[in-house]
mmCIF file of C-alpha atoms and ligand atoms in Angstrom:
data_model
loop_
_atom_site.group_PDB
_atom_site.id
_atom_site.type_symbol
_atom_site.label_atom_id
_atom_site.label_comp_id
_atom_site.label_asym_id
_atom_site.label_seq_id
_atom_site.Cartn_x
_atom_site.Cartn_y
_atom_site.Cartn_z
ATOM 1 C CA GLY A 1 88.824 183.115 82.576
ATOM 2 C CA LYS A 2 86.376 182.838 85.441
ATOM 3 C CA VAL A 3 85.430 179.524 87.048
ATOM 4 C CA LEU A 4 82.454 178.688 89.235
ATOM 5 C CA VAL A 5 83.388 176.268 92.042
ATOM 6 C CA THR A 6 80.446 174.777 93.957
ATOM 7 C CA GLY A 7 80.720 174.119 97.686
ATOM 8 C CA ALA A 8 83.952 176.109 97.681
ATOM 9 C CA ASN A 9 84.348 175.758 101.447
ATOM 10 C CA GLY A 10 84.856 171.989 101.192
ATOM 11 C CA PHE A 11 88.165 170.127 101.556
ATOM 12 C CA VAL A 12 88.684 169.455 97.845
ATOM 13 C CA ALA A 13 86.939 172.581 96.537
ATOM 14 C CA ALA A 14 88.954 175.025 98.657
ATOM 15 C CA TRP A 15 92.141 173.591 97.162
ATOM 16 C CA VAL A 16 90.642 173.733 93.653
ATOM 17 C CA ALA A 17 89.774 177.403 94.208
ATOM 18 C CA ARG A 18 93.266 178.177 95.483
ATOM 19 C CA LYS A 19 95.021 176.374 92.595
ATOM 20 C CA LEU A 20 92.819 178.153 90.057
ATOM 21 C CA LEU A 21 93.633 181.522 91.614
ATOM 22 C CA GLU A 22 97.355 180.665 91.708
ATOM 23 C CA GLN A 23 97.185 180.001 87.977
ATOM 24 C CA GLY A 24 95.561 183.314 87.172
ATOM 25 C CA TYR A 25 91.886 182.378 86.969
ATOM 26 C CA SER A 26 89.135 184.294 88.688
ATOM 27 C CA VAL A 27 86.931 182.164 90.914
ATOM 28 C CA ARG A 28 83.334 182.441 92.042
ATOM 29 C CA GLY A 29 82.696 180.013 94.876
ATOM 30 C CA THR A 30 79.249 178.940 96.021
ATOM 31 C CA VAL A 31 78.666 178.415 99.748
ATOM 32 C CA ARG A 32 75.545 177.763 101.798
ATOM 33 C CA SER A 33 75.928 180.586 104.304
ATOM 34 C CA ILE A 34 77.508 183.999 104.801
ATOM 35 C CA ASN A 35 79.891 182.726 107.482
ATOM 36 C CA LYS A 36 81.288 179.992 105.255
ATOM 37 C CA GLY A 37 81.888 182.654 102.611
ATOM 38 C CA LYS A 38 83.662 184.928 105.081
ATOM 39 C CA TYR A 39 86.182 182.265 106.019
ATOM 40 C CA LEU A 40 87.052 181.749 102.354
ATOM 41 C CA GLN A 41 87.261 185.477 101.585
ATOM 42 C CA ASN A 42 89.783 185.699 104.365
ATOM 43 C CA LEU A 43 91.731 182.592 103.288
ATOM 44 C CA LEU A 44 91.983 183.806 99.700
ATOM 45 C CA SER A 45 92.208 187.538 100.379
ATOM 46 C CA SER A 46 95.618 187.841 98.696
ATOM 47 C CA TYR A 47 93.870 187.315 95.341
ATOM 48 C CA GLY A 48 91.759 190.438 95.823
ATOM 49 C CA ASP A 49 88.660 190.721 93.673
ATOM 50 C CA ARG A 50 89.636 187.698 91.582
ATOM 51 C CA PHE A 51 87.845 185.670 94.275
ATOM 52 C CA GLU A 52 84.187 186.132 95.139
ATOM 53 C CA THR A 53 81.557 184.041 96.883
ATOM 54 C CA VAL A 54 77.862 183.690 96.187
ATOM 55 C CA ILE A 55 75.327 182.041 98.428
ATOM 56 C CA VAL A 56 73.350 179.101 97.097
ATOM 57 C CA GLU A 57 71.432 177.993 100.127
ATOM 58 C CA ASN A 58 69.730 174.945 98.664
ATOM 59 C CA ILE A 59 71.335 173.362 95.607
ATOM 60 C CA THR A 60 68.316 171.127 94.965
ATOM 61 C CA LYS A 61 65.927 174.025 94.385
ATOM 62 C CA GLU A 62 64.628 174.906 90.949
ATOM 63 C CA GLY A 63 66.778 177.718 89.545
ATOM 64 C CA ALA A 64 69.289 177.477 92.416
ATOM 65 C CA PHE A 65 72.308 178.189 90.205
ATOM 66 C CA ASP A 66 70.690 180.494 87.641
ATOM 67 C CA GLU A 67 72.556 183.580 88.824
ATOM 68 C CA ALA A 68 75.762 181.807 89.857
ATOM 69 C CA VAL A 69 76.536 180.492 86.343
ATOM 70 C CA LYS A 70 76.228 183.847 84.614
ATOM 71 C CA GLY A 71 79.489 185.092 83.103
ATOM 72 C CA VAL A 72 81.675 182.107 84.032
ATOM 73 C CA ASP A 73 83.754 180.252 81.429
ATOM 74 C CA ALA A 74 83.844 176.938 83.260
ATOM 75 C CA ILE A 75 82.219 175.173 86.191
ATOM 76 C CA VAL A 76 83.698 172.745 88.726
ATOM 77 C CA HIS A 77 81.155 170.826 90.801
ATOM 78 C CA PRO A 78 82.425 169.162 93.988
ATOM 79 C CA ALA A 79 79.482 170.141 96.245
ATOM 80 C CA SER A 80 77.919 166.912 97.486
ATOM 81 C CA PRO A 81 77.351 165.293 100.874
ATOM 82 C CA VAL A 82 80.280 163.096 101.899
ATOM 83 C CA HIS A 83 79.149 160.864 104.731
ATOM 84 C CA LEU A 84 80.793 157.502 104.377
ATOM 85 C CA ASN A 85 78.925 155.764 107.179
ATOM 86 C CA ILE A 86 75.268 154.954 107.642
ATOM 87 C CA ASN A 87 73.003 157.610 106.169
ATOM 88 C CA GLU A 88 69.443 158.453 105.468
ATOM 89 C CA PRO A 89 69.546 157.834 101.708
ATOM 90 C CA ASP A 90 67.622 161.035 100.975
ATOM 91 C CA ASP A 91 70.130 163.169 102.865
ATOM 92 C CA VAL A 92 72.892 162.054 100.548
ATOM 93 C CA ILE A 93 71.401 160.899 97.266
ATOM 94 C CA VAL A 94 68.903 163.719 96.712
ATOM 95 C CA PRO A 95 71.362 166.627 97.041
ATOM 96 C CA ALA A 96 73.989 164.780 94.974
ATOM 97 C CA VAL A 97 71.644 164.027 92.081
ATOM 98 C CA GLN A 98 69.292 167.019 92.196
ATOM 99 C CA GLY A 99 72.156 169.425 92.869
ATOM 100 C CA THR A 100 73.968 168.186 89.768
ATOM 101 C CA LYS A 101 70.823 168.445 87.638
ATOM 102 C CA ARG A 102 70.007 171.960 88.852
ATOM 103 C CA LEU A 103 73.561 173.077 88.098
ATOM 104 C CA LEU A 104 73.570 171.653 84.561
ATOM 105 C CA GLU A 105 70.109 173.085 83.836
ATOM 106 C CA ALA A 106 71.408 176.502 84.860
ATOM 107 C CA ALA A 107 74.555 176.034 82.766
ATOM 108 C CA LEU A 108 72.371 175.252 79.747
ATOM 109 C CA ALA A 109 69.886 178.071 80.263
ATOM 110 C CA HIS A 110 72.072 180.865 81.632
ATOM 111 C CA GLY A 111 75.729 179.842 81.243
ATOM 112 C CA ASN A 112 76.258 181.556 77.918
ATOM 113 C CA ALA A 113 80.026 181.697 78.342
ATOM 114 C CA VAL A 114 80.466 178.189 79.807
ATOM 115 C CA LYS A 115 82.674 175.897 77.736
ATOM 116 C CA ARG A 116 83.471 173.099 80.175
ATOM 117 C CA VAL A 117 81.866 171.524 83.237
ATOM 118 C CA VAL A 118 84.046 169.367 85.490
ATOM 119 C CA TYR A 119 82.079 167.094 87.798
ATOM 120 C CA THR A 120 83.939 165.769 90.841
ATOM 121 C CA SER A 121 82.749 162.192 90.845
ATOM 122 C CA SER A 122 84.459 159.448 92.818
ATOM 123 C CA CYS A 123 85.984 156.012 92.565
ATOM 124 C CA ALA A 124 82.900 155.084 94.604
ATOM 125 C CA ALA A 125 81.066 155.365 91.267
ATOM 126 C CA VAL A 126 83.562 152.970 89.672
ATOM 127 C CA LEU A 127 84.645 150.233 92.081
ATOM 128 C CA GLU A 128 82.771 147.284 93.524
ATOM 129 C CA PHE A 129 83.842 145.515 96.697
ATOM 130 C CA LEU A 130 84.330 141.934 95.526
ATOM 131 C CA ASP A 131 85.840 138.758 96.977
ATOM 132 C CA THR A 132 88.749 138.708 94.556
ATOM 133 C CA PRO A 133 91.323 141.407 93.739
ATOM 134 C CA ARG A 134 90.542 143.494 90.703
ATOM 135 C CA THR A 135 91.866 146.432 88.698
ATOM 136 C CA PHE A 136 89.089 148.834 87.696
ATOM 137 C CA SER A 137 89.051 151.337 84.833
ATOM 138 C CA GLU A 138 86.826 154.116 83.505
ATOM 139 C CA THR A 139 84.581 151.559 81.780
ATOM 140 C CA ASP A 140 83.475 150.216 85.180
ATOM 141 C CA TRP A 141 80.481 151.402 87.154
ATOM 142 C CA ASN A 142 79.535 150.503 90.705
ATOM 143 C CA GLU A 143 76.385 148.590 89.737
ATOM 144 C CA LYS A 144 76.622 146.573 92.941
ATOM 145 C CA SER A 145 75.792 149.642 95.043
ATOM 146 C CA LEU A 146 72.609 150.125 93.009
ATOM 147 C CA ARG A 147 71.602 146.500 93.573
ATOM 148 C CA GLU A 148 72.195 146.985 97.305
ATOM 149 C CA MET A 149 70.543 150.388 97.417
ATOM 150 C CA GLU A 150 68.393 149.459 100.425
ATOM 151 C CA ASP A 151 71.549 149.193 102.546
ATOM 152 C CA PRO A 152 72.157 152.648 104.090
ATOM 153 C CA LEU A 153 75.919 151.955 104.039
ATOM 154 C CA GLN A 154 75.675 152.134 100.244
ATOM 155 C CA SER A 155 74.073 155.579 100.146
ATOM 156 C CA TYR A 156 77.262 157.470 99.436
ATOM 157 C CA CYS A 157 78.271 155.137 96.590
ATOM 158 C CA VAL A 158 74.749 155.251 95.182
ATOM 159 C CA SER A 159 74.776 159.052 95.351
ATOM 160 C CA LYS A 160 77.972 159.235 93.321
ATOM 161 C CA VAL A 161 76.851 156.676 90.709
ATOM 162 C CA LEU A 162 73.477 158.346 90.195
ATOM 163 C CA ALA A 163 74.839 161.902 90.201
ATOM 164 C CA GLU A 164 77.560 161.118 87.676
ATOM 165 C CA ARG A 165 75.047 159.247 85.500
ATOM 166 C CA ALA A 166 72.634 162.167 85.739
ATOM 167 C CA ALA A 167 75.391 164.422 84.424
ATOM 168 C CA TRP A 168 76.223 162.180 81.444
ATOM 169 C CA ASP A 169 72.497 161.687 80.717
ATOM 170 C CA PHE A 170 71.942 165.433 80.767
ATOM 171 C CA VAL A 171 74.727 165.925 78.240
ATOM 172 C CA GLU A 172 73.346 163.172 76.014
ATOM 173 C CA GLN A 173 69.794 164.545 76.132
ATOM 174 C CA ASN A 174 70.877 168.103 75.370
ATOM 175 C CA LYS A 175 73.817 167.409 73.097
ATOM 176 C CA ASN A 176 72.558 169.610 70.286
ATOM 177 C CA ASN A 177 72.059 172.639 72.492
ATOM 178 C CA LEU A 178 75.167 172.738 74.663
ATOM 179 C CA SER A 179 77.966 175.279 74.425
ATOM 180 C CA TRP A 180 79.958 173.167 76.895
ATOM 181 C CA ASP A 181 81.200 169.645 77.336
ATOM 182 C CA LEU A 182 81.619 167.504 80.440
ATOM 183 C CA VAL A 183 84.555 165.895 82.228
ATOM 184 C CA ALA A 184 84.133 163.643 85.267
ATOM 185 C CA LEU A 185 87.070 163.133 87.598
ATOM 186 C CA ASN A 186 86.984 159.961 89.702
ATOM 187 C CA PRO A 187 89.302 160.182 92.707
ATOM 188 C CA PRO A 188 89.663 157.502 95.396
ATOM 189 C CA TYR A 189 90.182 158.528 99.055
ATOM 190 C CA VAL A 190 91.570 162.090 99.159
ATOM 191 C CA PHE A 191 94.096 163.052 101.834
ATOM 192 C CA GLY A 192 96.388 166.037 102.427
ATOM 193 C CA PRO A 193 96.627 169.225 104.476
ATOM 194 C CA PRO A 194 93.193 170.806 104.928
ATOM 195 C CA ILE A 195 92.785 174.522 104.177
ATOM 196 C CA GLN A 196 89.037 174.664 104.769
ATOM 197 C CA ASP A 197 87.591 176.004 108.025
ATOM 198 C CA VAL A 198 88.557 173.381 110.632
ATOM 199 C CA ARG A 199 89.158 174.513 114.167
ATOM 200 C CA SER A 200 89.511 171.094 115.751
ATOM 201 C CA PRO A 201 89.937 167.529 114.485
ATOM 202 C CA GLU A 202 86.180 167.058 114.965
ATOM 203 C CA ASP A 203 85.585 169.575 112.158
ATOM 204 C CA LEU A 204 87.587 167.610 109.599
ATOM 205 C CA ASN A 205 85.854 166.386 106.438
ATOM 206 C CA SER A 206 85.123 162.640 106.325
ATOM 207 C CA SER A 207 88.254 161.371 104.594
ATOM 208 C CA MET A 208 90.608 163.475 106.716
ATOM 209 C CA ALA A 209 88.726 162.559 109.882
ATOM 210 C CA HIS A 210 89.380 158.884 109.053
ATOM 211 C CA TRP A 211 93.053 159.624 108.489
ATOM 212 C CA PHE A 212 93.375 161.536 111.740
ATOM 213 C CA GLU A 213 91.613 158.802 113.723
ATOM 214 C CA SER A 214 93.583 155.970 112.161
ATOM 215 C CA VAL A 215 97.047 157.462 111.896
ATOM 216 C CA VAL A 216 97.295 160.084 114.634
ATOM 217 C CA LYS A 217 94.932 158.598 117.215
ATOM 218 C CA GLY A 218 95.670 154.979 116.337
ATOM 219 C CA SER A 219 92.006 153.973 116.505
ATOM 220 C CA LEU A 220 89.599 152.928 113.745
ATOM 221 C CA VAL A 221 92.231 150.792 112.010
ATOM 222 C CA GLU A 222 90.652 148.495 109.454
ATOM 223 C CA ALA A 223 92.859 146.090 107.549
ATOM 224 C CA GLU A 224 91.004 146.710 104.325
ATOM 225 C CA GLY A 225 92.938 148.349 101.494
ATOM 226 C CA LYS A 226 91.911 151.344 99.438
ATOM 227 C CA CYS A 227 93.472 153.784 96.976
ATOM 228 C CA TRP A 228 94.249 157.455 97.507
ATOM 229 C CA ILE A 229 95.415 160.753 95.988
ATOM 230 C CA ASP A 230 96.775 163.948 97.553
ATOM 231 C CA VAL A 231 94.206 166.760 97.589
ATOM 232 C CA ARG A 232 96.666 169.177 95.963
ATOM 233 C CA ASP A 233 97.242 166.820 93.036
ATOM 234 C CA LEU A 234 93.508 166.309 92.680
ATOM 235 C CA ALA A 235 93.082 170.090 92.612
ATOM 236 C CA GLU A 236 95.743 170.345 89.864
ATOM 237 C CA ALA A 237 93.857 167.703 87.899
ATOM 238 C CA HIS A 238 90.691 169.820 88.169
ATOM 239 C CA VAL A 239 92.551 172.847 86.805
ATOM 240 C CA LEU A 240 93.919 170.821 83.871
ATOM 241 C CA ALA A 241 90.488 169.268 83.261
ATOM 242 C CA ILE A 242 89.085 172.744 82.561
ATOM 243 C CA THR A 243 91.166 173.306 79.448
ATOM 244 C CA SER A 244 92.403 169.907 78.260
ATOM 245 C CA GLN A 245 91.017 169.099 74.801
ATOM 246 C CA GLU A 246 91.688 165.417 75.308
ATOM 247 C CA ALA A 247 89.651 165.375 78.524
ATOM 248 C CA SER A 248 86.476 166.370 76.667
ATOM 249 C CA GLY A 249 83.663 163.901 77.339
ATOM 250 C CA GLU A 250 85.853 161.631 79.458
ATOM 251 C CA ARG A 251 85.577 160.194 82.916
ATOM 252 C CA ILE A 252 89.075 160.044 84.348
ATOM 253 C CA ILE A 253 90.320 158.084 87.358
ATOM 254 C CA VAL A 254 92.916 160.100 89.280
ATOM 255 C CA SER A 255 94.657 157.867 91.811
ATOM 256 C CA LYS A 256 98.168 157.599 93.210
ATOM 257 C CA GLY A 257 97.903 154.018 94.325
ATOM 258 C CA ALA A 258 96.804 151.407 96.808
ATOM 259 C CA TRP A 259 97.394 151.447 100.556
ATOM 260 C CA ILE A 260 96.290 149.976 103.810
ATOM 261 C CA TRP A 261 96.216 152.115 106.967
ATOM 262 C CA GLN A 262 99.472 150.590 108.174
ATOM 263 C CA ASP A 263 101.279 152.216 105.204
ATOM 264 C CA PHE A 264 100.280 155.658 106.473
ATOM 265 C CA ILE A 265 100.911 154.666 110.091
ATOM 266 C CA THR A 266 104.439 153.531 109.230
ATOM 267 C CA ALA A 267 105.110 156.715 107.238
ATOM 268 C CA ALA A 268 103.756 158.958 110.015
ATOM 269 C CA HIS A 269 105.709 157.136 112.705
ATOM 270 C CA LYS A 270 108.882 157.790 110.689
ATOM 271 C CA VAL A 271 108.090 161.514 110.658
ATOM 272 C CA ASP A 272 107.318 161.609 114.370
ATOM 273 C CA ALA A 273 108.220 158.685 116.638
ATOM 274 C CA GLN A 274 105.586 159.838 119.177
ATOM 275 C CA LEU A 275 102.857 158.791 116.770
ATOM 276 C CA PRO A 276 101.535 155.205 116.893
ATOM 277 C CA ALA A 277 103.791 152.584 115.289
ATOM 278 C CA GLY A 278 101.013 150.088 114.668
ATOM 279 C CA ASP A 279 102.196 146.694 113.510
ATOM 280 C CA GLU A 280 105.988 146.967 113.334
ATOM 281 C CA SER A 281 106.326 143.569 111.687
ATOM 282 C CA TYR A 282 104.266 144.833 108.730
ATOM 283 C CA ASP A 283 105.631 143.882 105.332
ATOM 284 C CA PRO A 284 104.053 145.963 102.526
ATOM 285 C CA THR A 285 104.977 143.352 99.926
ATOM 286 C CA SER A 286 102.797 140.793 101.707
ATOM 287 C CA VAL A 287 99.564 142.713 101.092
ATOM 288 C CA THR A 288 97.082 141.780 98.390
ATOM 289 C CA HIS A 289 95.261 144.952 97.376
ATOM 290 C CA MET A 290 91.658 144.061 96.578
ATOM 291 C CA ILE A 291 91.043 147.244 94.607
ATOM 292 C CA GLN A 292 93.410 148.898 92.174
ATOM 293 C CA PHE A 293 92.868 151.301 89.306
ATOM 294 C CA ASP A 294 94.134 151.553 85.769
ATOM 295 C CA THR A 295 95.378 155.143 85.733
ATOM 296 C CA SER A 296 96.758 155.189 82.197
ATOM 297 C CA LYS A 297 94.123 157.652 80.991
ATOM 298 C CA ALA A 298 95.007 160.263 83.613
ATOM 299 C CA THR A 299 98.702 159.762 82.934
ATOM 300 C CA ARG A 300 98.138 160.281 79.198
ATOM 301 C CA ILE A 301 95.848 163.305 79.559
ATOM 302 C CA PHE A 302 97.215 165.095 82.622
ATOM 303 C CA GLY A 303 100.715 163.652 83.015
ATOM 304 C CA LEU A 304 100.890 164.880 86.603
ATOM 305 C CA LYS A 305 103.667 163.764 88.901
ATOM 306 C CA LEU A 306 101.649 162.740 91.948
ATOM 307 C CA ARG A 307 102.836 163.205 95.509
ATOM 308 C CA THR A 308 103.992 160.063 97.283
ATOM 309 C CA LEU A 309 102.401 158.667 100.410
ATOM 310 C CA GLU A 310 105.479 159.742 102.382
ATOM 311 C CA GLU A 311 105.369 163.340 101.090
ATOM 312 C CA SER A 312 101.687 163.680 101.739
ATOM 313 C CA THR A 313 101.994 162.150 105.215
ATOM 314 C CA ARG A 314 104.813 164.501 106.155
ATOM 315 C CA ASP A 315 102.773 167.530 105.059
ATOM 316 C CA MET A 316 99.705 166.396 107.017
ATOM 317 C CA ILE A 317 101.745 165.802 110.171
ATOM 318 C CA GLU A 318 103.398 169.223 109.822
ATOM 319 C CA ASP A 319 100.018 170.844 109.338
ATOM 320 C CA PHE A 320 98.514 169.116 112.391
ATOM 321 C CA LYS A 321 101.539 170.091 114.485
ATOM 322 C CA ALA A 322 101.223 173.725 113.434
ATOM 323 C CA ARG A 323 97.607 173.568 114.626
ATOM 324 C CA GLY A 324 98.683 172.052 117.946
ATOM 325 C CA TRP A 325 96.745 168.822 117.288
ATOM 326 C CA ILE A 326 99.854 166.665 117.732
HETATM 327 P P1 NDP B 5 83.610 168.149 102.147
HETATM 328 O O1 NDP B 5 82.654 167.548 103.103
HETATM 329 O O2 NDP B 5 84.826 168.781 102.668
HETATM 330 O O3 NDP B 5 82.868 169.219 101.237
HETATM 331 C C1 NDP B 5 81.608 168.982 100.725
HETATM 332 C C2 NDP B 5 81.065 170.258 100.135
HETATM 333 O O4 NDP B 5 79.757 169.980 99.629
HETATM 334 C C3 NDP B 5 80.912 171.368 101.172
HETATM 335 O O5 NDP B 5 81.068 172.603 100.547
HETATM 336 C C4 NDP B 5 79.471 171.184 101.616
HETATM 337 O O6 NDP B 5 78.856 172.372 102.085
HETATM 338 C C5 NDP B 5 78.817 170.774 100.324
HETATM 339 N N1 NDP B 5 77.591 170.028 100.614
HETATM 340 C C6 NDP B 5 77.459 168.911 101.345
HETATM 341 N N2 NDP B 5 76.179 168.552 101.430
HETATM 342 C C7 NDP B 5 75.473 169.474 100.757
HETATM 343 C C8 NDP B 5 74.096 169.670 100.498
HETATM 344 N N3 NDP B 5 73.179 168.827 100.952
HETATM 345 N N4 NDP B 5 73.739 170.747 99.782
HETATM 346 C C9 NDP B 5 74.670 171.621 99.339
HETATM 347 N N5 NDP B 5 75.979 171.499 99.537
HETATM 348 C C10 NDP B 5 76.378 170.431 100.240
HETATM 349 O O7 NDP B 5 83.944 166.987 101.118
HETATM 350 P P2 NDP B 5 85.171 166.769 100.112
HETATM 351 O O8 NDP B 5 85.802 168.045 99.783
HETATM 352 O O9 NDP B 5 85.962 165.672 100.651
HETATM 353 O O10 NDP B 5 84.411 166.221 98.817
HETATM 354 C C11 NDP B 5 84.156 167.034 97.703
HETATM 355 C C12 NDP B 5 83.757 166.181 96.525
HETATM 356 O O11 NDP B 5 84.779 165.248 96.251
HETATM 357 C C13 NDP B 5 82.484 165.370 96.741
HETATM 358 O O12 NDP B 5 81.725 165.407 95.564
HETATM 359 C C14 NDP B 5 82.995 163.978 97.005
HETATM 360 O O13 NDP B 5 82.059 162.999 96.625
HETATM 361 C C15 NDP B 5 84.233 163.952 96.159
HETATM 362 N N6 NDP B 5 85.199 162.960 96.635
HETATM 363 C C16 NDP B 5 85.807 163.119 97.860
HETATM 364 C C17 NDP B 5 86.664 162.145 98.337
HETATM 365 C C18 NDP B 5 87.370 162.266 99.648
HETATM 366 O O14 NDP B 5 88.014 161.302 100.076
HETATM 367 N N7 NDP B 5 87.339 163.398 100.320
HETATM 368 C C19 NDP B 5 86.907 160.931 97.551
HETATM 369 C C20 NDP B 5 86.274 160.900 96.272
HETATM 370 C C21 NDP B 5 85.433 161.876 95.858
HETATM 371 P P3 NDP B 5 78.638 172.625 103.672
HETATM 372 O O15 NDP B 5 79.993 172.898 104.238
HETATM 373 O O16 NDP B 5 77.744 173.804 103.701
HETATM 374 O O17 NDP B 5 78.021 171.379 104.235
#
């Protein structure tokens, strides 16, 4: 089968494309410019003509994906702005929501062979930052971000809530005319070795830039806890989400577990003693994780054995060393 992957030059999408190719799929990746396509063609050249790129310059434009969806059996949609700090709401929310709508409209009108659409949502569309610890599941939505929409710090969360909702609404409104069904994957923070076009740490995507700053540079350390998954496991989940019958119509949280930065700092320092040690008196059992996820659905449907924090850390450190960044 052939799969369309949007924003194929991104951190997550490049891994999704590679895993699909490894498993025998053909992949058509959308990118915004010729140069971004060239990098990918080169990266994935060993797969020959099973990998192709198409340019979709502006994903919010009417008809943007009309050509791209033709002849593909499935679609994976990770393309979306990922700026976790202060943003102009329109820079983040409009492309996330309109881009998703344009893609699904094209899938309905021109995706005659499409059977499944996998939307890369986020735990940002699920969790709410509260004063008490809580375990969230697929029934939860980040309503709080919508109530605090005026706050530019919320723009990313709002973009993911509204884009995922737009996808489910589209399916509901067109349910009698669709040849395909929808799956939403909700990952927390994604870390792991980057294969996208990064020439220096400054080029890293947002989540990896945070990791590099916090763990390698020893700056930007916040005490606050989050959850995470390795990018390669998330990519595997996308591949499984394309064919899994049980995944049909589901949103699925894919998370390895909770951490605070010191967990990664400790793991990295064990790999390479030159890296910052952080707080050496740190006791992981003393931490109360404010946000955790019920991952039983992903375990039931995908059954993936997820990489541990130590494995993922080791691979990132090795990758950064090979690049001469450490
Ligand atoms: P990247 O920044 O690495 O990739 C984002 C991709 O989206 C790039 O291809 C980028 O294209 C494209 N994109 C960004 N803005 C626009 C826009 N305005 N119009 C068209 N395309 C755009 O991010 P990730 O790989 O980390 O994220 C991919 C997906 O995974 C996103 O949907 C994100 O919300 C989700 N996710 C990521 C997490 C993480 O920790 N990384 C956590 C949870 C969810 P270009 O290079 O041309 O800008």
